[in-house]
Short mmCIF file of C-alpha atoms in Angstrom, two decimals:
data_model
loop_
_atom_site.label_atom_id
_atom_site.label_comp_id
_atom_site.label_asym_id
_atom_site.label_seq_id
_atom_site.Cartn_x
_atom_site.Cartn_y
_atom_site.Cartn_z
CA UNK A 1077 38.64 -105.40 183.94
CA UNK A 1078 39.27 -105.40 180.49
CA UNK A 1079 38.48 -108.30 178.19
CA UNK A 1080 39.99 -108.99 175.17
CA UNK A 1081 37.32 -109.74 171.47
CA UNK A 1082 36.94 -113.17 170.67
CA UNK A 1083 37.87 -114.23 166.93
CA UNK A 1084 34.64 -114.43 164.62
CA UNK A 1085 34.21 -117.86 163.70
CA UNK A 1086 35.86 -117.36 160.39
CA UNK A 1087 39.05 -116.32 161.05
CA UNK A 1088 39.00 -119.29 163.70
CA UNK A 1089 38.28 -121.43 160.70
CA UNK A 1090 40.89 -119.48 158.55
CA UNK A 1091 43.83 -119.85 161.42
CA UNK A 1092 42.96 -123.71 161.81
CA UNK A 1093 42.88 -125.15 158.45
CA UNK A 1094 45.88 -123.20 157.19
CA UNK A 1095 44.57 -120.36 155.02
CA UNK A 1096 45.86 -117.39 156.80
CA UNK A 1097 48.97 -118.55 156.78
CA UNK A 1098 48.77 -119.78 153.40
CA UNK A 1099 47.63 -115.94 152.27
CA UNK A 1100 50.41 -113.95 154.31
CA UNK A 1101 53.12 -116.48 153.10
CA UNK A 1102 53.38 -114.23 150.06
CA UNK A 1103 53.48 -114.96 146.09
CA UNK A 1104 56.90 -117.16 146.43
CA UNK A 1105 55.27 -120.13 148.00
CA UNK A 1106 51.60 -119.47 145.92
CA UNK A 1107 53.44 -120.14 143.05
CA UNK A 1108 55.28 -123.15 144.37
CA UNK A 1109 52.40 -124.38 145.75
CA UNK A 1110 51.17 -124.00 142.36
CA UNK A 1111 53.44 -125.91 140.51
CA UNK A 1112 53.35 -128.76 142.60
CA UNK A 1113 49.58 -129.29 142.24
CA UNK A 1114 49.93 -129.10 138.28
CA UNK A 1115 52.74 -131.61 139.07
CA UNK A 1116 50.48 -134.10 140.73
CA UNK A 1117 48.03 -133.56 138.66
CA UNK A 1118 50.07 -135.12 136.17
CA UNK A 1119 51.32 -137.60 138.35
CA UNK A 1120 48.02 -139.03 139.33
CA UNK A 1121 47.16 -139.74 135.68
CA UNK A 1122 50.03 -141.61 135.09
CA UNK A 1123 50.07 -143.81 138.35
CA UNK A 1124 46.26 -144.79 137.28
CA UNK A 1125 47.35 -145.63 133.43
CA UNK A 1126 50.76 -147.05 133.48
CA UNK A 1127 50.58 -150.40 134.20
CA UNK A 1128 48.15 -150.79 132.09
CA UNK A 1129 50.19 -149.01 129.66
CA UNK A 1130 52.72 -151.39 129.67
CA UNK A 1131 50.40 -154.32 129.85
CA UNK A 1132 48.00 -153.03 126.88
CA UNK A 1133 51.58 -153.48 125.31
CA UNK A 1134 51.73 -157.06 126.45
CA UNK A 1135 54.86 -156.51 128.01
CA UNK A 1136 55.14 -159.09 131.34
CA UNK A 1137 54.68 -158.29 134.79
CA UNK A 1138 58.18 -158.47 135.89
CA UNK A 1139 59.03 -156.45 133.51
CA UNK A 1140 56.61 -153.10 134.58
CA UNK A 1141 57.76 -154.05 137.96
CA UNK A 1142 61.54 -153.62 136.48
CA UNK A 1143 60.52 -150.34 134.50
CA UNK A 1144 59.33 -148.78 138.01
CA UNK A 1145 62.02 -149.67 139.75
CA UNK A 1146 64.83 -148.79 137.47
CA UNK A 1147 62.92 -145.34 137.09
CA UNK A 1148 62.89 -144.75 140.64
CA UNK A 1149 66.69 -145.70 140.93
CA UNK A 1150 67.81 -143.39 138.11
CA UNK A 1151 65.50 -140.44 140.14
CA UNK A 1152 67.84 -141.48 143.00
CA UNK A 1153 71.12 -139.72 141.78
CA UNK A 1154 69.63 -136.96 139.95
CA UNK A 1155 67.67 -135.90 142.79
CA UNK A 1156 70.72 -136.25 145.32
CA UNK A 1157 72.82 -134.36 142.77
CA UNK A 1158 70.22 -131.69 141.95
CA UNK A 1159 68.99 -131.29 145.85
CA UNK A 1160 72.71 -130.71 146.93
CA UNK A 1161 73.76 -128.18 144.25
CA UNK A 1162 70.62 -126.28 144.54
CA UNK A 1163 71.90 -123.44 146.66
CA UNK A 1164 74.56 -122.64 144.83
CA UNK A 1165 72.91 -123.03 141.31
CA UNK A 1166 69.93 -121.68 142.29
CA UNK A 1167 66.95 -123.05 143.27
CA UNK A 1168 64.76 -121.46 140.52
CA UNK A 1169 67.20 -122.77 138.10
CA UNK A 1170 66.79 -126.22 138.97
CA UNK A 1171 63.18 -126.17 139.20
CA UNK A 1172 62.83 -124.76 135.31
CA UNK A 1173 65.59 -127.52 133.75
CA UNK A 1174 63.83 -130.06 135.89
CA UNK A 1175 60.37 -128.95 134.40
CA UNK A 1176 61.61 -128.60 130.71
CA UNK A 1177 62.61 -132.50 131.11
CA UNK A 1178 59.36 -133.27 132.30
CA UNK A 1179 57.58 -131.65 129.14
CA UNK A 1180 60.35 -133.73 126.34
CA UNK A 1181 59.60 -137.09 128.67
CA UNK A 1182 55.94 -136.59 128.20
CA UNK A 1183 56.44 -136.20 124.14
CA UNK A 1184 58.37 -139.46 123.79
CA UNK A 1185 55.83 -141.21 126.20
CA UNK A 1186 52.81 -139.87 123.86
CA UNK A 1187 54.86 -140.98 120.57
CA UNK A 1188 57.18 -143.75 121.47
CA UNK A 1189 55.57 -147.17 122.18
CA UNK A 1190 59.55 -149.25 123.12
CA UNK A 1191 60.43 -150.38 126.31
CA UNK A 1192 63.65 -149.05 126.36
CA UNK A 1193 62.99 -145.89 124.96
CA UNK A 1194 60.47 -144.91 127.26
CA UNK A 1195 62.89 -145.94 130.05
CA UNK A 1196 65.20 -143.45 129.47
CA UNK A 1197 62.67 -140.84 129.20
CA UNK A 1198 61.06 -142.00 132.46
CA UNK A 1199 64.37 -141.24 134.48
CA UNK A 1200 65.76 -137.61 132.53
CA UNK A 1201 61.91 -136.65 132.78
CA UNK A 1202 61.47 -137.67 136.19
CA UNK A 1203 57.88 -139.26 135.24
CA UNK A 1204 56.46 -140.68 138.38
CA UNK A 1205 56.21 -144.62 137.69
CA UNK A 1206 54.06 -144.80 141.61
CA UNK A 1207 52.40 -141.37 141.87
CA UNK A 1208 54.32 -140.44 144.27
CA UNK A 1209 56.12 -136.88 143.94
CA UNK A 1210 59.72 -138.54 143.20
CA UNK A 1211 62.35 -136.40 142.03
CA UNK A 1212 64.62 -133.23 142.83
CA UNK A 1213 61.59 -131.53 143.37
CA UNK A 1214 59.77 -131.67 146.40
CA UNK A 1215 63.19 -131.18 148.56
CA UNK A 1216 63.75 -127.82 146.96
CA UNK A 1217 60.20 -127.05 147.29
CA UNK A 1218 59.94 -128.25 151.13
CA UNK A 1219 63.12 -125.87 151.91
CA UNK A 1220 62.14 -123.00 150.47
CA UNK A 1221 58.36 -122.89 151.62
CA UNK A 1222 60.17 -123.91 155.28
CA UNK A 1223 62.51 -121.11 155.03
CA UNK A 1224 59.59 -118.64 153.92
CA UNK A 1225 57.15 -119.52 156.45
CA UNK A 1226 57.00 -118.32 160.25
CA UNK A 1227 57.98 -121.18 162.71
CA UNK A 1228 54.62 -121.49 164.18
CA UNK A 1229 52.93 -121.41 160.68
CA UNK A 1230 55.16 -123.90 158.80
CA UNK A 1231 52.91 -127.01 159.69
CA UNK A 1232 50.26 -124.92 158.20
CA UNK A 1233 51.69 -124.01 155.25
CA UNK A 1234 53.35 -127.13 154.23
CA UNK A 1235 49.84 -128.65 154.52
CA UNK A 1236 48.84 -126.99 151.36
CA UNK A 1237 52.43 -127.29 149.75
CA UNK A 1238 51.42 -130.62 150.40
CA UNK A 1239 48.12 -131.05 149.03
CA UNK A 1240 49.08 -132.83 145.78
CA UNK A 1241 46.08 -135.24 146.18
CA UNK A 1242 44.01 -132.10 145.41
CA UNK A 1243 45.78 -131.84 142.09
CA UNK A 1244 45.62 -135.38 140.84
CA UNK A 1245 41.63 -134.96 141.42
CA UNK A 1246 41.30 -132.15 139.50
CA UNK A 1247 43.20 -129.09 137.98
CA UNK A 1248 43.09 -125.33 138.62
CA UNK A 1249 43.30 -122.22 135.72
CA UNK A 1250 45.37 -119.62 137.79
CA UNK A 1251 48.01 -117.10 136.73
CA UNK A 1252 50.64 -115.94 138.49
CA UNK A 1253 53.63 -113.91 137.64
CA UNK A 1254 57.27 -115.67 137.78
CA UNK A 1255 59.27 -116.62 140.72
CA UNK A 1256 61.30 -113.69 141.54
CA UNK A 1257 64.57 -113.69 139.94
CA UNK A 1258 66.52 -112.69 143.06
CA UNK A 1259 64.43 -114.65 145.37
CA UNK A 1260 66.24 -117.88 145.23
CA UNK A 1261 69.18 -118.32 143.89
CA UNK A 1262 70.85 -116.50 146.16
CA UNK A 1263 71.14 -118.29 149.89
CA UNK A 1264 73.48 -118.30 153.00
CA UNK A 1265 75.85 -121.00 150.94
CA UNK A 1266 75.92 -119.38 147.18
CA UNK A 1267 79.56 -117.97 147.80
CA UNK A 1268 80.81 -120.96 149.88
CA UNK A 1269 83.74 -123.66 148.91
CA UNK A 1270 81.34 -126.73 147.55
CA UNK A 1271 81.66 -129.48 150.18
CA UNK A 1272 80.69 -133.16 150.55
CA UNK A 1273 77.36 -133.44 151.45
CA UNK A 1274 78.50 -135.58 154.52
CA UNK A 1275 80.01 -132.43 155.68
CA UNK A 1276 77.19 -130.07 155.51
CA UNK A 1277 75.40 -131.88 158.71
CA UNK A 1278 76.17 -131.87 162.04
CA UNK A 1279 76.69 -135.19 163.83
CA UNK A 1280 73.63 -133.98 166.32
CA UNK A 1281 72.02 -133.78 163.03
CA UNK A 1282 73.13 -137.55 161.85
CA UNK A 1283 72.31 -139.10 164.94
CA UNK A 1284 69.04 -138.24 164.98
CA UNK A 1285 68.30 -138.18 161.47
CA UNK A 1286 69.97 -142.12 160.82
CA UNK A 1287 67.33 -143.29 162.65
CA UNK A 1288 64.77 -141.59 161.22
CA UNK A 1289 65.96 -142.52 157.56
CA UNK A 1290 66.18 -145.96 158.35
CA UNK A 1291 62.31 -146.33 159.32
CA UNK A 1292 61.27 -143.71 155.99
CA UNK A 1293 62.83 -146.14 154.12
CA UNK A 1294 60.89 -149.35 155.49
CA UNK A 1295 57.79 -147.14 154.67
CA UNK A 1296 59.20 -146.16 151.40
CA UNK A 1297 59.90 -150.29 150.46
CA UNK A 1298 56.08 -150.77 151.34
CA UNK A 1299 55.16 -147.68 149.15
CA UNK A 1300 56.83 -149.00 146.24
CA UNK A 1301 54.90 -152.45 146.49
CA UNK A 1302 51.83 -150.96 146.83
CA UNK A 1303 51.65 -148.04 145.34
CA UNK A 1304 48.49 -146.47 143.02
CA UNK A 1305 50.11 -147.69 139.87
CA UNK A 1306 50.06 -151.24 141.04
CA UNK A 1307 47.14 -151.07 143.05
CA UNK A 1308 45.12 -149.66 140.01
CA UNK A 1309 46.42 -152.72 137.67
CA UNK A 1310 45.55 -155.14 140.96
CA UNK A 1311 41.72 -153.71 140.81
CA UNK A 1312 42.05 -154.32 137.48
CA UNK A 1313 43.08 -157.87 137.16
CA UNK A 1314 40.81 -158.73 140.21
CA UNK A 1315 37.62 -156.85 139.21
CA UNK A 1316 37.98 -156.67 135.52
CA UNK A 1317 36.40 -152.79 135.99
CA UNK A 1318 36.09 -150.73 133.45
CA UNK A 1319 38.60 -148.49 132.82
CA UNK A 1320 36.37 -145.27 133.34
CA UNK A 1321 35.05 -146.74 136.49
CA UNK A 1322 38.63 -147.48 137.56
CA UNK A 1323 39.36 -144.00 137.18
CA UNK A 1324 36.22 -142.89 139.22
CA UNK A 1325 37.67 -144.88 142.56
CA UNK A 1326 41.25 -143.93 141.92
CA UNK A 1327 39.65 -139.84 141.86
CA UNK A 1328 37.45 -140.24 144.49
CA UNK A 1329 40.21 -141.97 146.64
CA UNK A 1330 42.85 -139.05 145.84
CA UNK A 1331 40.02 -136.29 146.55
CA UNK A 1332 39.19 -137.52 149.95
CA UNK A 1333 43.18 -137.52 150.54
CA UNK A 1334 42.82 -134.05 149.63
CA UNK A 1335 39.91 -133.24 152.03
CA UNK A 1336 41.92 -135.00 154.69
CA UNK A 1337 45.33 -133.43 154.30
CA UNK A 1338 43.67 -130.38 155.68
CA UNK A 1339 43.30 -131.11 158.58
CA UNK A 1340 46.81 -132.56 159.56
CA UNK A 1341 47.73 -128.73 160.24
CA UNK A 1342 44.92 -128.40 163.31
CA UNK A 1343 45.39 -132.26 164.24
CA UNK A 1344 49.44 -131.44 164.36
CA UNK A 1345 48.69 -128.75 166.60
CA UNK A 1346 46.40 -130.57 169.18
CA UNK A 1347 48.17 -133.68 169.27
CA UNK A 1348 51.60 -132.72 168.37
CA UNK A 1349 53.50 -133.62 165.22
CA UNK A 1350 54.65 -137.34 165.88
CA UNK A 1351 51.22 -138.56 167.49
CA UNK A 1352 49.79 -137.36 164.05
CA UNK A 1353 51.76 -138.71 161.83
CA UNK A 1354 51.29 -142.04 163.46
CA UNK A 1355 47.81 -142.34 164.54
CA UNK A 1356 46.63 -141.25 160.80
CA UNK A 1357 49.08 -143.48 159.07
CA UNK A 1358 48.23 -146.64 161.39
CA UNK A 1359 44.57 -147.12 160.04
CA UNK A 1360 46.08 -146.43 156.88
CA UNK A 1361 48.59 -149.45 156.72
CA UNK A 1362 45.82 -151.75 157.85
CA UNK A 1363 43.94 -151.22 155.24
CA UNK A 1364 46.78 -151.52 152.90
CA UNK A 1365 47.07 -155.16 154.75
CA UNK A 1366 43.65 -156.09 154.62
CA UNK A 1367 43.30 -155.25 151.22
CA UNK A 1368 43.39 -158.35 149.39
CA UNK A 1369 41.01 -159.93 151.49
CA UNK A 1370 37.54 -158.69 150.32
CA UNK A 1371 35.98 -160.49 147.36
CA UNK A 1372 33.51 -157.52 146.54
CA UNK A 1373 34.19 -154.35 144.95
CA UNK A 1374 32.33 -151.98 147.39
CA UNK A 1375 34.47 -153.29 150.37
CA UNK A 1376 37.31 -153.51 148.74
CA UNK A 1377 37.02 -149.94 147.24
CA UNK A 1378 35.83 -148.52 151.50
CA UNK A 1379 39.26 -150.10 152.03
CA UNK A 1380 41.04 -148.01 149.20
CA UNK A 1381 39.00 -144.93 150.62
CA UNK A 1382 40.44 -145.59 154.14
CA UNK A 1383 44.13 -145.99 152.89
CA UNK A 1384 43.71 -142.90 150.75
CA UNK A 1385 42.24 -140.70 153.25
CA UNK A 1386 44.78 -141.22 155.83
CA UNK A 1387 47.70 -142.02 154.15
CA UNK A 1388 49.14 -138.46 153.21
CA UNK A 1389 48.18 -136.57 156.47
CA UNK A 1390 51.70 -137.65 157.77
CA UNK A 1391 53.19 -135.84 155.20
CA UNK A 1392 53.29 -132.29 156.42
CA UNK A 1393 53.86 -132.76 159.94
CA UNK A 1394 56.62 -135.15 159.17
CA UNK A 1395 58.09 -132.03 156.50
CA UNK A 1396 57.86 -129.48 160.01
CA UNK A 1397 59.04 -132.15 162.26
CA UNK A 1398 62.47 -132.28 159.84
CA UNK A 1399 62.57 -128.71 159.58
CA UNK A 1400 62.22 -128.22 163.24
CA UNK A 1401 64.94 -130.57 164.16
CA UNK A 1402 67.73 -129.64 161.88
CA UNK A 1403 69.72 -126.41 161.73
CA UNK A 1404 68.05 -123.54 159.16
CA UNK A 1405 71.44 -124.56 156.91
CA UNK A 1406 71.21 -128.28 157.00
CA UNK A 1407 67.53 -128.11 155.79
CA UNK A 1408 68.13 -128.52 151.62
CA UNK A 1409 70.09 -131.04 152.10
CA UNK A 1410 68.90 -132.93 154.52
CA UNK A 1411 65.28 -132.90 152.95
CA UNK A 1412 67.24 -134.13 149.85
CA UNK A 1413 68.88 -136.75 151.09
CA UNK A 1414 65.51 -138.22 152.84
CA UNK A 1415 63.74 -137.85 149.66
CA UNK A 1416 66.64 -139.45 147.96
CA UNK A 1417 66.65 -142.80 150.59
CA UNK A 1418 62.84 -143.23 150.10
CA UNK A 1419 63.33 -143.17 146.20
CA UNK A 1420 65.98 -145.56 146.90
CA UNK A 1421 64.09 -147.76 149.49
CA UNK A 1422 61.18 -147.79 147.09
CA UNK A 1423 63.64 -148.74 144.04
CA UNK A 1424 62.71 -152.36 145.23
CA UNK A 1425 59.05 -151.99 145.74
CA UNK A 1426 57.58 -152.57 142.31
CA UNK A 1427 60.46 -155.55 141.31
CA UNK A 1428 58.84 -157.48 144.09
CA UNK A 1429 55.61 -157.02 143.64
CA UNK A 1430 55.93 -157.70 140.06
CA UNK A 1431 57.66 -160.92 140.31
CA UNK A 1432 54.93 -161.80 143.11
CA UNK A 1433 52.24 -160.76 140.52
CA UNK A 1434 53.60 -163.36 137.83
CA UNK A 1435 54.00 -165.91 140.13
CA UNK A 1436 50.22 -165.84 140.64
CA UNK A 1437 50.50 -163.72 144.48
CA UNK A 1438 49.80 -160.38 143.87
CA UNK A 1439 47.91 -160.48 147.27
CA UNK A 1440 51.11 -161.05 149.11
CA UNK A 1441 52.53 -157.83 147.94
CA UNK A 1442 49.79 -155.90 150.00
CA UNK A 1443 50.18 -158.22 153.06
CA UNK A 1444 53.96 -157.89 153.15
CA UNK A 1445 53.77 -153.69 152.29
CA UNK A 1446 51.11 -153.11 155.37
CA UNK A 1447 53.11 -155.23 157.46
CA UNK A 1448 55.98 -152.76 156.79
CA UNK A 1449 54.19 -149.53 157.34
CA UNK A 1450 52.78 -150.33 160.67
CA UNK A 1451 56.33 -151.59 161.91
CA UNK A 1452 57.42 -148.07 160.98
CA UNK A 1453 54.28 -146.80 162.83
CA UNK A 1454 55.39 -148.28 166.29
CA UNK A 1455 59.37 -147.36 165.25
CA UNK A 1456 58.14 -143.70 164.46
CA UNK A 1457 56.24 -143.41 167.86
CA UNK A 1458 58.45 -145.43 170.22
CA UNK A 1459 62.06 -143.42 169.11
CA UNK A 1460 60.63 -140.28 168.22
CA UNK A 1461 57.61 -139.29 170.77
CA UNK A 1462 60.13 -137.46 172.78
CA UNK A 1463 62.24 -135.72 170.10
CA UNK A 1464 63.34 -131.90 171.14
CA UNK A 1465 63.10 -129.47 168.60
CA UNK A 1466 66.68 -127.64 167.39
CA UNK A 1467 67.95 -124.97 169.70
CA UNK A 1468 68.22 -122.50 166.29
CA UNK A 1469 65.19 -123.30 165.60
CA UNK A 1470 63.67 -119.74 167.75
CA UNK A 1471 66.09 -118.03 165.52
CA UNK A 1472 65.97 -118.95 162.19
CA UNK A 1473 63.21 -115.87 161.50
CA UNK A 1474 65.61 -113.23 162.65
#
């Protein structure tokens, strides 16, 4: 009778947090991975500073609500456009024109103090006016990590594709060689006729995914009232912190969202995709609702630490469960078009809240925005709990 070595206790811990996928993925999706934690590290700075950018420049709150929303709309089409032409411009391609905008938006923003101005370079630099990882982007980046990695390691590996929270905490000094040229920007649709992006998915594919788009955008309208831009200028105006202190919660809060996101890949796996991305967002959204109430800074800042901790650990699985229902060739744009709807759903986030916060109710805005999430919570579990995965899906490796 023959029995078969147990695992040392490291490569268990290796296998459940991620990192031997993670290592066998190959260089591709290291240096993706890569970029979008320098990305976020960018994009955490900013969501902490510019509100109280704009209000430094005693420009009104309706009107920093205005600039985030009209910065999210003008992401809107650029990242529909760039997300749907990706495979036949190539993906790399996109990803360096879309970088190169970021760098000339960041040199206006560091020597251009108008409105207007900055405006403009908010939207062609796709600067993130919430923190949140807006933008052509992360639908390119989702596809190709989801076409590199193994079926049963994608949850796994999109954890760490997903671990921006890590990079708005602090950065990391690594080299890596380019992207390979050939890698990407070739795919199964390069020589193909162009068509509507209507066209490209299957009405399987629609029926499930309408529903699902409808309750990522409810989440995405509470997002974009409470998100860390405005929640940083709301500590502010309540607490009167200092601005170094300020930054202290706002790091702390986006490292334990790092710590956490780890885990969503061996939660995912014991639970099952769905139950995880609801049971770790619900505690999340009540905190976001209860988080006007406290009159004290350390309660107030346990809530923040709740909200952070849970509130990206949805993120992956909800990446795989995507992937896993669509067809391998519906995947780019159907990950663009979802990240297109929640830019658009959040358009009206930060309007709202700003006109709430002149009117003297900047509380309401958090009410109202964890009222939202935790409706999508029960629609997430109640029409998706069941959900089969694609039939191509055992495939898609071959």
């Amino acid at each position: 009778m023959s029995s078969e070595p147990q695992p040392s206790l490291l490569c268990r811990l290796l296998s459940s947090t991620g990192l031997q996928a993670l290592y066998q993925i190959g260089l591709d999706a290291h240096l993706i991975i890569l970029s979008r934690s320098s990305r976020m590290l960018a994009y955490g700075g900013s969501s902490l500073i510019l509100a109280l950018f704009f209000s430094s420049l005693h420009v009104p709150d309706a009107r920093i609500g205005l600039f985030m929303t009209l910065t999210l709309a003008g992401d809107v089409a650029l990242s529909l456009g760039l997300a749907l032409i990706a495979d036949r411009v190539g993906r790399r391609r996109i990803l360096k024109t879309g970088s190169v905008l970021m760098i000339l938006s960041g040199v206006v923003f560091a020597l251009c103090e108008n409105y207007w101005v900055l405006l403009g370079a908010a939207i062609l630099g796709v600067i993130s006016a919430t923190g949140g990882d807006f933008g052509p982007f992360r639908a390119i980046e989702e596809s190709v990590v989801s076409g590199l990695a193994k079926k049963e390691e994608r949850t796994d590996v999109l954890v760490w594709c997903e671990l921006k929270p890590a990079g708005t905490s602090e950065g990391d000094e690594e080299r890596r060689p380019l992207l390979n040229e050939s890698q990407n920007d070739d795919s199964s649709s390069s020589g193909k006729h162009y068509k509507s992006w209507i066209s490209r998915i299957s009405r399987e594919t629609l029926s499930i995914m309408s529903i699902l788009w409808f309750l990522l955008m409810v989440d995405s309208l509470a997002d974009g009232m409470a998100n860390m831009s405005l929640t940083s200028y709301y500590l502010d105006q309540k607490f009167s912190l200092l601005k170094s202190v300020l930054g202290n919660i706002v790091s702390t809060s986006y490292l334990l969202a790092a710590v956490a996101t780890i885990f969503a890949s061996p939660l995912s796996r014991a639970l099952g995709l769905v139950n995880t991305m609801v049971f770790t967002h619900i505690p999340s959204s009540a905190a976001v609702l209860l988080f006007p109430l406290p009159r004290g800074v350390v309660i107030t800042f346990a809530l923040l630490l709740v909200r952070m901790g849970l509130n990206n650990m949805d993120q992956a699985p909800r990446a795989a469960l995507i992937a896993a229902t669509v067809r391998p060739d519906e995947r780019t744009a159907v990950m663009g078009i979802t990240g297109m709807l929640r830019t658009l759903a959040s358009t009206t986030g930060p309007i709202i809240t700003g006109v709430l916060a002149e009117g003297g109710n900047f509380w309401a805005a958090f009410v109202v925005a964890g009222a939202l999430r935790l409706a999508y919570d029960v629609g997430l579990f109640a029409m998706f709990i069941n959900i089969k995965l694609h039939k191509d899906e055992e495939d898609e490796s071959s």
